[in-house]
Amino acid sequence: MRHRKPPAENDTDTQQAAAPAEVSAIGQLSSGDPADLRQKTQASIAETERGLKGINRRLNDQEQKTAEHIREFIKQAKAALASGDVDGASTLAAKAKVLLTELQQ
């Protein structure tokens, strides 16, 4: 019975061939279809704007600052969408939504 010598562990050709070719060195940048993310981001922005406008009580100084931050995040998210930065817009819209949730409590 003959035993084959296992391949050397430092064989870089074998290691490179084993790595999937479709995965880039920096990984996956976005999940899902950009058009789908764009629509979800636009919907999130609209929902956050409606939520902010729906607050009917008087806001204290800190809450007014939070509302201004929300408006600024929404403004930046819209600008990011307009420039084609869907991932950035999504992040900004998510930040605005988190702040709105805090403000509504």
mmCIF file of C-alpha atoms in Angstrom:
data_model
loop_
_atom_site.group_PDB
_atom_site.id
_atom_site.type_symbol
_atom_site.label_atom_id
_atom_site.label_comp_id
_atom_site.label_asym_id
_atom_site.label_seq_id
_atom_site.Cartn_x
_atom_site.Cartn_y
_atom_site.Cartn_z
ATOM 1 C CA MET A 1 0.000 0.000 0.000
ATOM 2 C CA ARG A 2 1.488 3.293 -1.055
ATOM 3 C CA HIS A 3 0.911 6.494 0.902
ATOM 4 C CA ARG A 4 0.815 9.779 -0.885
ATOM 5 C CA LYS A 5 2.566 12.721 0.637
ATOM 6 C CA PRO A 6 0.004 15.375 1.662
ATOM 7 C CA PRO A 7 0.454 18.723 -0.086
ATOM 8 C CA ALA A 8 2.608 21.224 1.722
ATOM 9 C CA GLU A 9 0.598 23.678 3.783
ATOM 10 C CA ASN A 10 2.582 26.635 2.542
ATOM 11 C CA ASP A 11 1.804 25.881 -1.093
ATOM 12 C CA THR A 12 0.394 29.263 -2.121
ATOM 13 C CA ASP A 13 -0.842 28.068 -5.516
ATOM 14 C CA THR A 14 -3.098 25.497 -3.866
ATOM 15 C CA GLN A 15 -4.366 28.007 -1.303
ATOM 16 C CA GLN A 16 -5.136 30.617 -3.951
ATOM 17 C CA ALA A 17 -6.955 28.099 -6.110
ATOM 18 C CA ALA A 18 -9.117 27.081 -3.150
ATOM 19 C CA ALA A 19 -10.343 30.646 -2.534
ATOM 20 C CA PRO A 20 -13.618 31.488 -4.261
ATOM 21 C CA ALA A 21 -12.985 33.746 -7.235
ATOM 22 C CA GLU A 22 -16.177 35.796 -6.895
ATOM 23 C CA VAL A 23 -15.351 37.152 -3.424
ATOM 24 C CA SER A 24 -13.273 40.308 -3.537
ATOM 25 C CA ALA A 25 -10.478 41.038 -1.092
ATOM 26 C CA ILE A 26 -12.623 43.644 0.677
ATOM 27 C CA GLY A 27 -15.713 41.464 0.869
ATOM 28 C CA GLN A 28 -19.255 42.190 -0.157
ATOM 29 C CA LEU A 29 -20.055 45.887 -0.096
ATOM 30 C CA SER A 30 -23.822 45.796 -0.153
ATOM 31 C CA SER A 31 -26.484 43.234 0.399
ATOM 32 C CA GLY A 32 -29.258 42.865 -2.107
ATOM 33 C CA ASP A 33 -30.143 44.682 -5.272
ATOM 34 C CA PRO A 34 -29.196 48.402 -5.336
ATOM 35 C CA ALA A 35 -32.618 49.305 -6.771
ATOM 36 C CA ASP A 36 -34.297 47.439 -3.912
ATOM 37 C CA LEU A 37 -32.083 49.186 -1.346
ATOM 38 C CA ARG A 38 -32.824 52.538 -3.000
ATOM 39 C CA GLN A 39 -36.583 51.927 -2.697
ATOM 40 C CA LYS A 40 -36.275 50.800 0.918
ATOM 41 C CA THR A 41 -34.172 53.862 1.734
ATOM 42 C CA GLN A 42 -36.660 56.208 0.067
ATOM 43 C CA ALA A 43 -39.485 54.564 1.998
ATOM 44 C CA SER A 44 -37.538 54.860 5.253
ATOM 45 C CA ILE A 45 -36.883 58.555 4.623
ATOM 46 C CA ALA A 46 -40.563 59.198 3.877
ATOM 47 C CA GLU A 47 -41.662 57.246 6.952
ATOM 48 C CA THR A 48 -39.241 59.154 9.172
ATOM 49 C CA GLU A 49 -40.423 62.496 7.785
ATOM 50 C CA ARG A 50 -44.064 61.537 8.445
ATOM 51 C CA GLY A 51 -43.170 60.405 11.954
ATOM 52 C CA LEU A 52 -41.368 63.648 12.713
ATOM 53 C CA LYS A 53 -44.273 65.737 11.394
ATOM 54 C CA GLY A 54 -46.688 63.603 13.406
ATOM 55 C CA ILE A 55 -45.236 64.656 16.746
ATOM 56 C CA ASN A 56 -47.842 67.067 18.114
ATOM 57 C CA ARG A 57 -46.453 67.750 21.555
ATOM 58 C CA ARG A 58 -44.122 70.584 22.507
ATOM 59 C CA LEU A 59 -40.489 69.481 22.414
ATOM 60 C CA ASN A 60 -38.001 70.504 25.086
ATOM 61 C CA ASP A 61 -34.585 71.904 24.114
ATOM 62 C CA GLN A 62 -32.896 68.509 23.908
ATOM 63 C CA GLU A 63 -35.745 67.049 21.876
ATOM 64 C CA GLN A 64 -35.615 70.016 19.497
ATOM 65 C CA LYS A 65 -31.905 69.342 18.952
ATOM 66 C CA THR A 66 -32.709 65.693 18.262
ATOM 67 C CA ALA A 67 -35.381 66.756 15.755
ATOM 68 C CA GLU A 68 -32.821 68.975 14.018
ATOM 69 C CA HIS A 69 -30.384 66.046 13.836
ATOM 70 C CA ILE A 70 -33.126 63.948 12.268
ATOM 71 C CA ARG A 71 -33.822 66.644 9.667
ATOM 72 C CA GLU A 72 -30.110 66.911 8.910
ATOM 73 C CA PHE A 73 -29.732 63.132 8.491
ATOM 74 C CA ILE A 74 -32.751 63.126 6.164
ATOM 75 C CA LYS A 75 -31.295 65.996 4.142
ATOM 76 C CA GLN A 76 -27.949 64.202 3.865
ATOM 77 C CA ALA A 77 -29.657 60.910 2.963
ATOM 78 C CA LYS A 78 -31.570 62.589 0.133
ATOM 79 C CA ALA A 79 -28.348 64.194 -1.131
ATOM 80 C CA ALA A 80 -26.566 60.836 -0.978
ATOM 81 C CA LEU A 81 -29.369 59.197 -2.987
ATOM 82 C CA ALA A 82 -29.210 61.977 -5.550
ATOM 83 C CA SER A 83 -25.469 61.436 -5.959
ATOM 84 C CA GLY A 84 -25.877 57.661 -6.288
ATOM 85 C CA ASP A 85 -24.529 56.726 -2.836
ATOM 86 C CA VAL A 86 -27.323 54.325 -1.933
ATOM 87 C CA ASP A 87 -25.386 52.635 0.891
ATOM 88 C CA GLY A 88 -24.538 55.985 2.492
ATOM 89 C CA ALA A 89 -28.130 57.154 2.129
ATOM 90 C CA SER A 90 -29.366 53.959 3.739
ATOM 91 C CA THR A 91 -27.041 54.443 6.707
ATOM 92 C CA LEU A 92 -28.132 58.053 7.175
ATOM 93 C CA ALA A 93 -31.817 57.125 6.908
ATOM 94 C CA ALA A 94 -31.307 54.420 9.533
ATOM 95 C CA LYS A 95 -29.665 56.935 11.890
ATOM 96 C CA ALA A 96 -32.583 59.331 11.437
ATOM 97 C CA LYS A 97 -35.032 56.538 12.172
ATOM 98 C CA VAL A 98 -33.224 55.562 15.391
ATOM 99 C CA LEU A 99 -33.309 59.162 16.598
ATOM 100 C CA LEU A 100 -37.001 59.427 15.731
ATOM 101 C CA THR A 101 -37.716 56.302 17.767
ATOM 102 C CA GLU A 102 -35.972 57.904 20.753
ATOM 103 C CA LEU A 103 -37.906 61.126 20.242
ATOM 104 C CA GLN A 104 -41.263 59.338 20.096
ATOM 105 C CA GLN A 105 -40.774 57.596 23.446
#
